[in-house]
XYZ file of C-alpha atoms in Angstrom:
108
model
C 0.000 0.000 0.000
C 2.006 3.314 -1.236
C 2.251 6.128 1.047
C 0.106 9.319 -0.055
C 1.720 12.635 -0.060
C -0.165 15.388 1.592
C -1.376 16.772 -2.040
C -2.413 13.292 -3.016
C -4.335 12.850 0.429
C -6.038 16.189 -0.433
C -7.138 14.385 -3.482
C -8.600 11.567 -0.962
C -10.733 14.294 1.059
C -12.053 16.015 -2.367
C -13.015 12.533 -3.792
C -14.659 11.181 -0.375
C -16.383 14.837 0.267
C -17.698 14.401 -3.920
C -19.214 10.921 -2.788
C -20.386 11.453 0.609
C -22.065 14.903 -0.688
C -24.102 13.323 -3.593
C -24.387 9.898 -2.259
C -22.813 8.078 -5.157
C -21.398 4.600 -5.824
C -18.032 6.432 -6.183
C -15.987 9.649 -6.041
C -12.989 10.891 -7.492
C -10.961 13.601 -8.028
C -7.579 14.592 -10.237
C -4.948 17.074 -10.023
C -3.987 18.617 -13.659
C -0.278 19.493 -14.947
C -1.172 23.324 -13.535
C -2.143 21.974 -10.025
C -5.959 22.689 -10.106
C -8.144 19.988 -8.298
C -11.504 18.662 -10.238
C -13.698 16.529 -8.102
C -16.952 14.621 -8.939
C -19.007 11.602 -8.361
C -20.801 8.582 -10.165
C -23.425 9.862 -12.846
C -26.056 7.453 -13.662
C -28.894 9.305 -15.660
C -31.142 7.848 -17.942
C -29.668 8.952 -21.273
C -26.043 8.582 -19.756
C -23.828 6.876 -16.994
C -20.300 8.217 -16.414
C -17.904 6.793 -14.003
C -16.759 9.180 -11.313
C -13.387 9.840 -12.709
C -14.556 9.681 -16.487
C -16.890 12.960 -14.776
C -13.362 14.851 -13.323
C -11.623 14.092 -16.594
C -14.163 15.324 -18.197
C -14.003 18.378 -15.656
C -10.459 18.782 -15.983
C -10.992 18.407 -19.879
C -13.595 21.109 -20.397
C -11.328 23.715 -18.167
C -8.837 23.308 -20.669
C -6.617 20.958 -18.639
C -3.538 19.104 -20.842
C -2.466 16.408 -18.456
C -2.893 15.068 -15.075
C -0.900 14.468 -12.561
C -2.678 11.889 -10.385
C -6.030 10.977 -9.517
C -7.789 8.903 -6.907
C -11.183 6.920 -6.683
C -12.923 6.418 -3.811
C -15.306 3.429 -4.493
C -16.750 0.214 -1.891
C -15.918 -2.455 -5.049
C -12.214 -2.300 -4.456
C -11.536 -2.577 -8.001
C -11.002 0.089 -11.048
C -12.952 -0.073 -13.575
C -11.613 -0.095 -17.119
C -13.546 2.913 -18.277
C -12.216 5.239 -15.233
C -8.438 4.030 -15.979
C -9.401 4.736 -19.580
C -10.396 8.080 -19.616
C -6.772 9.130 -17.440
C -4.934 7.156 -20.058
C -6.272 9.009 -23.099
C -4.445 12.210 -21.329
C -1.469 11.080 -19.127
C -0.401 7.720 -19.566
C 1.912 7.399 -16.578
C 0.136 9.423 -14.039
C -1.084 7.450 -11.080
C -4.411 6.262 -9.852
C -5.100 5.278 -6.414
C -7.897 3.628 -5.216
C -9.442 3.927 -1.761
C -11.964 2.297 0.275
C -15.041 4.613 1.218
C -12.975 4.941 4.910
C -10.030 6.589 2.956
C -7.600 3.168 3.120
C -5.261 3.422 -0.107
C -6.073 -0.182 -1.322
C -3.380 -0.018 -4.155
């Protein structure tokens, strides 16, 4: 289990406080190349479902971000699903994901 910095645990609060505030299956949030935070949770609507991190890349995207740094998912399955990795791939390719149980454990 890798030790968080402090601006990665930040990350941990945003993405818990995203899930906690909505009540969603998951939070997440991301840090971008310029240091801004993006935070969001599960969207399941009729006409569309977005993982929480595919909604804070697609945040981070439509704010004009170019990268990211690192992101984290808060989630009770204690697995990532392919879509959320996804969606950080198709910007930063080596930037990390964490994931965390709803208590704020690092599982990975």
């Amino acid at each position: 289990m890798p030790e968080l910095d402090a601006e990665d645990e930040k990350l941990v609060t945003l993405a818990r406080s995203a899930r906690a505030r909505t009540q969603a299956a998951e939070g997440a949030a991301l840090r971008d190349t310029d240091g801004r935070t993006y935070a969001a949770s599960t969207v399941d609507q009729p006409s569309f479902k977005l993982t929480a991190l595919q909604a804070a890349v697609a945040a981070a995207v439509s704010s004009g971000a170019e990268g990211i740094e690192a992101a984290v998912v808060v989630s009770p399955e204690g697995l990532l699903k392919g879509a959320s990795v996804q969606a950080v791939r198709d910007i930063a390719e080596a930037a990390p994901i964490y994931l965390v149980d709803p208590s704020g454990k690092v599982l990975n």
